[in-house]
Coordinates of C-alpha atoms in Angstrom, one line a residue:
X99 CA -37.6 36.4 -233.8
X100 CA -41.1 36.1 -236.2
X101 CA -41.9 32.8 -236.6
X102 CA -40.1 30.2 -238.7
X103 CA -40.4 25.3 -239.6
X104 CA -37.7 23.2 -238.4
X105 CA -37.9 20.1 -238.5
X106 CA -37.9 18.1 -234.8
X107 CA -37.6 14.6 -233.6
X108 CA -37.8 12.8 -230.1
X109 CA -34.4 11.1 -230.2
X110 CA -32.4 12.0 -227.5
X111 CA -28.8 12.4 -225.7
X112 CA -27.1 9.2 -223.4
X113 CA -28.4 12.1 -220.8
X114 CA -31.5 11.2 -221.8
X115 CA -32.6 15.2 -222.8
X116 CA -34.1 15.9 -226.0
X117 CA -32.4 16.1 -229.1
X118 CA -34.5 18.4 -230.6
X119 CA -33.9 19.7 -233.9
X120 CA -30.4 19.7 -233.1
X121 CA -31.0 14.8 -234.1
X122 CA -28.5 13.9 -236.7
X123 CA -31.1 11.7 -238.2
X124 CA -33.1 14.8 -239.4
X125 CA -31.2 14.5 -242.8
X126 CA -33.5 11.7 -243.4
X127 CA -36.0 12.3 -245.3
X128 CA -38.2 9.4 -242.9
X129 CA -36.8 10.9 -239.5
X130 CA -38.6 13.6 -237.7
X131 CA -41.9 15.4 -238.3
X132 CA -42.3 19.6 -239.6
X133 CA -43.8 21.8 -235.9
X134 CA -44.2 25.4 -236.9
X135 CA -43.7 28.2 -233.9
X136 CA -45.2 30.9 -234.1
X137 CA -45.3 34.4 -231.8
X138 CA -47.7 34.9 -229.4
X139 CA -49.2 37.6 -227.8
X140 CA -47.7 38.1 -224.5
X141 CA -48.8 35.6 -220.4
X142 CA -50.8 37.6 -217.8
X143 CA -47.2 38.1 -216.6
X144 CA -45.9 39.7 -219.0
X145 CA -43.1 37.2 -220.4
X146 CA -43.1 36.5 -224.1
X147 CA -45.0 33.3 -225.3
X148 CA -44.3 31.5 -228.8
X149 CA -45.7 28.4 -229.2
X150 CA -45.0 25.6 -231.6
X151 CA -47.6 23.4 -233.9
X152 CA -47.3 20.4 -235.4
X153 CA -46.1 17.7 -236.2
X154 CA -47.3 18.1 -239.9
X155 CA -46.7 15.8 -242.6
X156 CA -44.3 18.1 -244.8
X157 CA -42.4 21.3 -245.1
X158 CA -45.7 21.8 -247.9
X159 CA -47.9 22.4 -245.6
X160 CA -46.0 23.5 -242.4
X161 CA -45.1 26.0 -244.4
X162 CA -49.4 26.9 -244.9
X163 CA -49.9 26.9 -241.7
X164 CA -47.7 29.2 -240.4
X165 CA -48.7 32.1 -241.4
X166 CA -52.8 31.5 -240.6
X167 CA -51.7 30.4 -236.8
X168 CA -49.7 33.8 -236.6
X169 CA -52.7 35.7 -238.2
X170 CA -55.4 34.2 -235.4
X171 CA -52.0 34.8 -232.3
X172 CA -52.5 38.5 -234.1
X173 CA -56.2 39.0 -233.6
X174 CA -56.4 38.9 -230.0
X175 CA -58.7 35.7 -230.3
X176 CA -57.3 33.0 -227.4
X177 CA -54.4 30.8 -228.2
X178 CA -54.7 26.7 -227.9
X179 CA -52.9 25.2 -225.2
X180 CA -50.5 22.9 -227.2
X181 CA -49.3 21.5 -224.5
X182 CA -52.6 20.3 -223.0
X183 CA -53.3 16.7 -222.9
X184 CA -56.6 14.5 -223.6
X185 CA -56.3 12.9 -220.5
X186 CA -56.1 16.1 -218.3
X187 CA -58.8 18.3 -220.4
X188 CA -61.1 15.8 -219.8
X189 CA -60.8 15.9 -216.2
X190 CA -60.9 19.8 -216.0
X191 CA -63.6 20.0 -218.1
X192 CA -66.2 16.9 -216.5
X193 CA -65.2 19.1 -212.9
X194 CA -66.3 21.9 -214.2
X195 CA -69.8 20.9 -215.2
X196 CA -71.6 21.4 -211.2
X197 CA -75.0 21.2 -212.8
X198 CA -74.8 16.9 -213.6
X199 CA -76.9 14.4 -212.1
X200 CA -74.9 11.5 -210.0
X201 CA -76.2 8.8 -212.3
X202 CA -74.8 11.0 -215.0
X203 CA -71.3 12.1 -214.5
X204 CA -71.0 7.7 -213.1
X205 CA -71.4 7.7 -216.1
X206 CA -68.5 10.1 -217.4
X207 CA -66.0 9.0 -215.2
X208 CA -66.2 5.5 -216.2
X209 CA -66.5 6.7 -219.7
X210 CA -62.9 8.4 -219.1
X211 CA -61.5 5.7 -216.9
X212 CA -62.3 2.6 -219.5
X213 CA -61.6 3.7 -222.4
X214 CA -61.1 8.1 -223.3
X215 CA -57.9 7.6 -221.3
X216 CA -56.2 4.6 -221.7
X217 CA -57.6 5.1 -225.7
X218 CA -55.8 8.8 -226.4
X219 CA -55.6 10.2 -223.3
X220 CA -52.0 10.5 -224.1
X221 CA -52.2 13.0 -226.7
X222 CA -52.3 15.9 -226.8
X223 CA -55.5 17.4 -226.9
X224 CA -54.8 20.1 -230.2
X225 CA -53.3 17.5 -232.7
X226 CA -56.8 15.2 -231.7
X227 CA -57.7 13.7 -235.3
X228 CA -60.5 10.9 -236.4
X229 CA -57.8 9.2 -236.7
X230 CA -57.6 8.5 -233.5
X231 CA -61.4 8.2 -232.3
X232 CA -61.1 5.1 -235.0
X233 CA -58.8 4.2 -233.7
X234 CA -60.4 3.9 -230.0
X235 CA -63.4 3.3 -231.3
X236 CA -62.2 0.1 -233.0
X237 CA -60.3 -1.4 -230.3
X238 CA -62.6 -1.4 -228.2
X239 CA -65.3 -2.7 -230.3
X240 CA -62.8 -5.3 -230.8
X241 CA -62.5 -6.5 -226.8
X242 CA -63.7 -10.4 -225.8
X243 CA -63.6 -11.3 -229.4
X244 CA -61.1 -13.2 -230.0
X245 CA -58.9 -13.1 -232.8
X246 CA -55.0 -14.3 -234.6
X247 CA -53.5 -11.0 -235.1
X248 CA -52.2 -9.0 -232.4
X249 CA -53.5 -6.5 -230.0
X250 CA -52.9 -3.1 -231.3
X251 CA -51.8 -0.6 -229.0
X252 CA -54.9 1.1 -227.8
X253 CA -56.7 -1.7 -227.3
X254 CA -54.2 -3.2 -225.2
X255 CA -54.3 0.3 -222.8
X256 CA -58.2 -0.2 -223.0
X257 CA -58.0 -3.2 -221.5
X258 CA -54.7 -2.9 -219.2
X259 CA -58.0 -0.5 -217.7
X260 CA -60.5 -2.5 -217.6
X261 CA -58.3 -5.2 -215.5
X262 CA -57.0 -2.9 -213.2
X263 CA -60.9 -1.5 -212.7
X264 CA -63.5 -2.9 -209.9
X265 CA -66.3 0.1 -209.9
X266 CA -68.6 1.9 -212.0
X267 CA -71.8 1.3 -213.4
X268 CA -70.2 -1.8 -215.3
X269 CA -68.8 -3.3 -211.7
X270 CA -71.0 -6.6 -213.0
X271 CA -69.8 -6.5 -216.7
X272 CA -66.3 -5.7 -216.3
X273 CA -65.3 -8.9 -216.1
X274 CA -67.4 -11.0 -218.3
X275 CA -66.8 -12.6 -222.0
X276 CA -68.9 -10.6 -223.5
X277 CA -68.1 -7.7 -226.3
X278 CA -69.0 -4.3 -226.2
X279 CA -72.4 -3.3 -228.0
X280 CA -72.6 -0.2 -230.2
X281 CA -74.7 1.4 -228.0
X282 CA -71.9 1.3 -225.6
X283 CA -69.2 2.5 -228.1
X284 CA -71.3 5.7 -229.3
X285 CA -72.4 6.9 -226.0
X286 CA -68.4 6.8 -224.9
X287 CA -68.9 8.9 -229.0
X288 CA -71.6 11.2 -226.9
X289 CA -69.3 12.1 -223.5
X290 CA -66.1 12.6 -225.6
X291 CA -67.5 14.8 -228.1
X292 CA -70.1 16.8 -226.1
X293 CA -66.1 18.2 -224.1
X294 CA -65.0 17.9 -226.9
X295 CA -67.7 20.7 -227.8
X296 CA -66.7 23.0 -225.1
X297 CA -62.9 23.1 -226.2
X298 CA -63.9 24.6 -229.3
X299 CA -66.7 26.7 -227.9
X300 CA -64.1 27.7 -225.6
X301 CA -61.3 28.1 -228.7
X302 CA -58.8 26.1 -226.9
X303 CA -59.0 23.5 -230.4
X304 CA -59.4 25.1 -233.8
X305 CA -61.2 21.7 -235.6
X306 CA -63.6 19.4 -233.7
X307 CA -62.9 15.4 -235.0
X308 CA -65.7 14.0 -233.0
X309 CA -67.8 15.4 -235.6
X310 CA -66.3 13.4 -238.5
X311 CA -66.3 10.2 -237.1
X312 CA -68.2 7.2 -238.9
X313 CA -70.4 5.2 -235.6
X314 CA -71.1 1.4 -235.2
X315 CA -75.1 0.7 -236.0
X316 CA -76.9 0.7 -232.4
X317 CA -80.2 -1.1 -232.8
X318 CA -83.0 0.1 -231.1
X319 CA -83.8 -1.9 -228.2
X320 CA -87.6 -2.3 -228.9
X321 CA -90.8 -4.1 -226.3
X322 CA -92.0 -6.9 -226.6
X323 CA -95.1 -8.2 -226.1
X324 CA -95.4 -10.8 -222.6
X325 CA -97.6 -13.3 -225.2
X326 CA -98.4 -16.8 -223.4
X327 CA -95.7 -18.7 -225.8
X328 CA -92.7 -16.7 -224.5
X329 CA -94.2 -17.2 -221.0
X330 CA -93.9 -20.3 -221.8
X331 CA -90.8 -20.5 -223.0
X332 CA -89.5 -18.3 -220.3
X333 CA -91.4 -21.0 -217.7
X334 CA -89.2 -23.7 -219.1
X335 CA -86.2 -22.0 -218.6
X336 CA -85.6 -18.9 -217.0
X337 CA -84.9 -16.6 -220.0
X338 CA -86.2 -13.9 -221.2
X339 CA -87.1 -12.9 -224.8
X340 CA -85.8 -9.5 -224.7
X341 CA -84.3 -6.6 -222.6
X342 CA -87.5 -4.8 -222.9
X343 CA -90.6 -6.8 -221.9
X344 CA -94.1 -5.3 -221.8
X345 CA -97.1 -7.2 -220.0
X346 CA -100.1 -7.3 -221.5
X347 CA -103.6 -5.4 -220.1
X348 CA -104.0 -8.7 -218.2
X349 CA -100.5 -9.0 -216.3
X350 CA -100.3 -5.3 -215.6
X351 CA -104.5 -5.9 -213.9
X352 CA -102.5 -8.8 -212.4
X353 CA -99.2 -7.1 -210.7
X354 CA -102.1 -4.0 -210.0
X355 CA -104.6 -6.1 -208.3
X356 CA -101.4 -8.0 -206.4
X357 CA -100.2 -4.7 -205.0
X358 CA -103.8 -3.5 -204.2
X359 CA -103.9 -7.6 -201.5
X360 CA -101.5 -7.3 -200.8
X361 CA -102.1 -2.6 -199.5
X362 CA -98.2 -2.2 -200.6
X363 CA -98.1 0.7 -199.5
X364 CA -96.4 3.0 -202.2
X365 CA -99.4 1.0 -205.1
X366 CA -100.5 4.2 -205.6
X367 CA -97.5 5.7 -207.3
X368 CA -97.0 2.7 -209.1
X369 CA -100.9 2.5 -210.2
X370 CA -99.4 5.6 -211.7
X371 CA -96.5 4.8 -213.6
X372 CA -97.7 1.6 -214.7
X373 CA -100.8 3.8 -215.9
X374 CA -100.3 6.8 -216.9
X375 CA -95.9 5.8 -218.0
X376 CA -94.4 8.3 -215.7
X377 CA -90.8 7.7 -215.5
X378 CA -89.1 7.0 -211.8
X379 CA -87.5 10.5 -211.9
X380 CA -90.4 11.9 -212.4
X381 CA -92.7 10.7 -210.4
X382 CA -90.8 11.0 -207.6
X383 CA -89.7 14.6 -208.5
X384 CA -94.3 15.0 -208.2
X385 CA -95.1 17.9 -206.1
X386 CA -98.5 18.4 -204.4
X387 CA -98.1 21.9 -205.2
X388 CA -98.5 20.8 -209.0
X389 CA -101.1 18.3 -209.1
X390 CA -105.9 19.1 -209.0
X391 CA -107.0 16.4 -208.6
X392 CA -110.9 17.5 -207.4
X393 CA -113.1 19.5 -210.1
X394 CA -114.0 18.5 -213.6
X395 CA -109.8 19.1 -214.4
X396 CA -107.4 16.8 -212.8
X397 CA -104.4 16.7 -213.7
X398 CA -100.6 16.4 -212.8
X399 CA -97.4 18.1 -213.6
X400 CA -94.3 17.0 -214.4
X401 CA -92.6 20.7 -213.9
X402 CA -89.7 22.1 -214.1
X403 CA -86.3 20.5 -211.7
X404 CA -85.4 21.5 -208.6
X405 CA -81.9 23.1 -209.0
X406 CA -81.4 22.2 -204.8
X407 CA -82.0 18.8 -205.7
X408 CA -79.5 16.6 -207.4
X409 CA -81.2 12.8 -206.9
X410 CA -84.5 13.5 -208.2
X411 CA -83.8 15.6 -211.7
X412 CA -85.5 13.7 -214.1
X413 CA -86.4 15.5 -217.6
X414 CA -84.7 14.4 -220.6
X415 CA -85.9 17.3 -222.8
X416 CA -88.7 19.5 -223.0
X417 CA -90.8 18.0 -223.7
X418 CA -90.5 16.3 -221.3
X419 CA -92.6 19.1 -219.2
X420 CA -96.5 18.8 -219.4
X421 CA -99.1 18.3 -217.6
X422 CA -100.6 14.5 -217.5
X423 CA -104.0 13.6 -217.5
X424 CA -105.0 12.1 -214.8
X425 CA -108.8 10.1 -214.1
X426 CA -111.1 9.9 -211.5
X427 CA -109.5 5.7 -210.1
X428 CA -106.0 7.7 -210.3
X429 CA -107.2 11.2 -209.1
X430 CA -109.3 9.0 -206.3
X431 CA -105.7 7.3 -204.9
X432 CA -104.0 10.5 -205.1
X433 CA -106.4 11.6 -202.8
X434 CA -106.6 8.5 -200.3
X435 CA -102.5 8.0 -200.5
X436 CA -102.3 12.2 -199.8
X437 CA -104.8 11.1 -195.7
X438 CA -103.0 8.3 -195.3
X439 CA -99.0 10.8 -196.7
X440 CA -101.2 13.7 -193.0
X441 CA -101.8 10.8 -190.7
X442 CA -97.6 9.4 -191.2
X443 CA -96.8 13.0 -190.7
X444 CA -99.4 13.2 -187.2
X445 CA -97.6 10.1 -186.3
X446 CA -94.3 11.1 -186.3
X447 CA -94.6 14.9 -185.1
X448 CA -91.4 17.3 -185.4
X449 CA -89.4 14.1 -187.2
X450 CA -91.7 14.8 -190.4
X451 CA -89.4 16.6 -193.3
X452 CA -92.2 18.9 -195.1
X453 CA -90.2 17.7 -198.7
X454 CA -93.6 19.3 -199.9
X455 CA -93.5 15.7 -202.5
X456 CA -96.6 13.1 -203.3
X457 CA -94.9 10.4 -203.0
X458 CA -92.8 10.4 -200.1
X459 CA -91.3 7.3 -196.7
X460 CA -93.2 7.4 -193.9
X461 CA -90.8 10.2 -192.7
X462 CA -92.5 13.1 -195.0
X463 CA -88.1 12.7 -197.6
X464 CA -88.8 12.5 -201.1
X465 CA -88.0 8.3 -202.4
X466 CA -84.6 7.9 -203.8
X467 CA -85.3 6.6 -207.5
X468 CA -82.8 3.3 -206.6
X469 CA -84.8 1.7 -203.6
X470 CA -87.7 1.8 -205.7
X471 CA -85.8 0.6 -207.8
X472 CA -84.9 -2.8 -206.3
X473 CA -89.1 -2.5 -205.2
X474 CA -90.6 -3.2 -208.3
X475 CA -87.9 -5.4 -209.0
X476 CA -88.9 -7.3 -205.3
X477 CA -92.6 -7.4 -205.9
X478 CA -92.8 -8.7 -209.5
X479 CA -90.4 -11.5 -208.3
X480 CA -93.3 -12.0 -205.8
X481 CA -95.8 -10.9 -208.1
X482 CA -94.7 -14.3 -210.3
X483 CA -95.6 -12.8 -213.0
X484 CA -93.2 -12.3 -216.1
X485 CA -90.5 -9.5 -215.4
X486 CA -89.9 -6.2 -216.7
X487 CA -88.0 -3.0 -215.3
X488 CA -89.4 0.3 -213.8
X489 CA -88.8 2.2 -217.2
X490 CA -90.3 -0.9 -218.7
X491 CA -94.3 0.0 -217.0
X492 CA -93.8 3.1 -218.9
X493 CA -94.2 1.1 -221.3
X494 CA -96.8 -1.0 -219.7
X495 CA -98.6 2.9 -220.1
X496 CA -98.9 3.6 -223.7
X497 CA -99.8 -0.1 -224.7
X498 CA -102.7 0.2 -222.9
X499 CA -103.9 3.5 -224.0
X500 CA -102.8 1.8 -226.9
X501 CA -105.5 -1.1 -226.3
X502 CA -108.2 0.8 -225.6
X503 CA -107.6 3.5 -228.7
X504 CA -105.6 6.3 -227.5
X505 CA -104.1 8.7 -231.2
X506 CA -100.7 8.1 -231.2
X507 CA -99.9 11.7 -230.5
X508 CA -101.6 11.8 -227.8
X509 CA -99.9 8.9 -226.5
X510 CA -96.4 10.7 -227.2
X511 CA -97.7 13.7 -225.4
X512 CA -99.2 11.7 -222.7
X513 CA -95.6 10.3 -222.4
X514 CA -93.4 12.8 -223.1
X515 CA -92.4 12.3 -226.6
X516 CA -89.9 15.1 -227.9
X517 CA -90.1 13.4 -232.0
X518 CA -93.8 11.7 -232.6
X519 CA -91.9 9.8 -234.6
X520 CA -90.0 7.6 -231.9
X521 CA -93.5 6.5 -230.1
X522 CA -94.6 5.2 -232.8
X523 CA -91.7 3.3 -233.7
X524 CA -91.1 2.0 -230.3
X525 CA -94.4 0.3 -230.6
X526 CA -94.7 -1.5 -234.0
X527 CA -93.8 -4.3 -232.7
X528 CA -95.8 -4.6 -230.2
X529 CA -98.9 -3.6 -231.3
X530 CA -99.9 -5.9 -233.7
X531 CA -98.9 -8.9 -230.9
X532 CA -101.4 -6.3 -229.2
X533 CA -104.1 -6.2 -231.5
X534 CA -103.7 -10.2 -232.0
X535 CA -104.1 -10.8 -228.1
X536 CA -107.9 -8.6 -228.7
X537 CA -109.3 -10.3 -231.2
X538 CA -108.7 -14.3 -229.7
X539 CA -110.4 -11.8 -226.6
X540 CA -113.0 -10.6 -228.6
X541 CA -113.5 -14.5 -230.5
X542 CA -113.8 -16.2 -226.7
X543 CA -116.0 -13.6 -225.6
X544 CA -118.4 -15.3 -227.5
X545 CA -120.7 -18.2 -226.3
X546 CA -120.5 -21.8 -228.5
X547 CA -121.8 -24.8 -228.2
X548 CA -118.9 -26.3 -229.2
X549 CA -117.0 -24.6 -226.4
X550 CA -118.9 -25.2 -223.9
X551 CA -119.8 -29.3 -224.1

């Protein structure tokens, strides 16, 4: 039997069986949808295959689709699985990604379980279209926003999934009253876009709708400098002016002084991060074999990540693989740290874990990323300085380099940014304030009789 076009619906009889193309209501123009059935090559078991494709809005569109589908089937190319739903495919896709970092896998899982599965998981993968994604993102942006309109079915499914969830990266924010940010929508879209790109390459779908969706504009979170006015306001209210804050050179120096005076064990690590701008996974993943601490050229190399190290994979892009120059102070601190590490090794003997890492705990084991982040936050609180995140220490490094007159391209290369313009755009708001602070400091250095009085 050759391929054919027919009209079907989802009505059921009294026994619960689908009527399909035998429903008497199909005579009505607005009842049911048009489907195509065509001949496909036999399966691996030799059984005959006659897949369905649809629904199509009318018979004309279905008639046009039939020859194309039959031609694709006759060509021998893989036939899309037209019974596979988005939810099951996303689980298969995630399970097949063997080399993900734990944090990335958790983010994908969160996106799937909180948004993608309840929002579009019930749709057949081959039927997913742009309007489905548009409806999902619109519903996401309505979460925690008051409205007098009746919530859509998509929004109701998202709210039910949100109410059940008690885990993941949003564990502390699941039940707050803040709307989802445009950045969150874009991250969820990035997840489904990656999954659909894989499906398209594997010929599971003939069309990737994620490439044609207009996303909400996400505001860049540019760093702000901790100016005296902002520090005073923070001391009065306890509220940070923005999510990304940067210390002035004087504040960074005060923090390093605090670490040195308190003889913090990881003083050298934080000094490298604050002055050279390494990411936390990069600094935790440094190997002694990739450092040069003597001679006229002193460097640390951020090279290939280890295939067997899930925790410390820290390279984001090709630009992240770089050689970072060291000044005499940082080189001296690392030499002192290496002596301390050798003493630790002699002290613990056979219990020493020879990881080859530059920075380790007192048993030679690589430092865990979350431990480093929490330790930094505690040290900042104890120092009494205005708060910054560990990642913001990279911005401090950039600020110090720019204050010292370094070229923007040099700063970009040192930080491992892919594009020079990204570095310039990121620090556009910091540079004027930094220049103003430098001007005030220069004037303050001039002895004046009026000030002495």
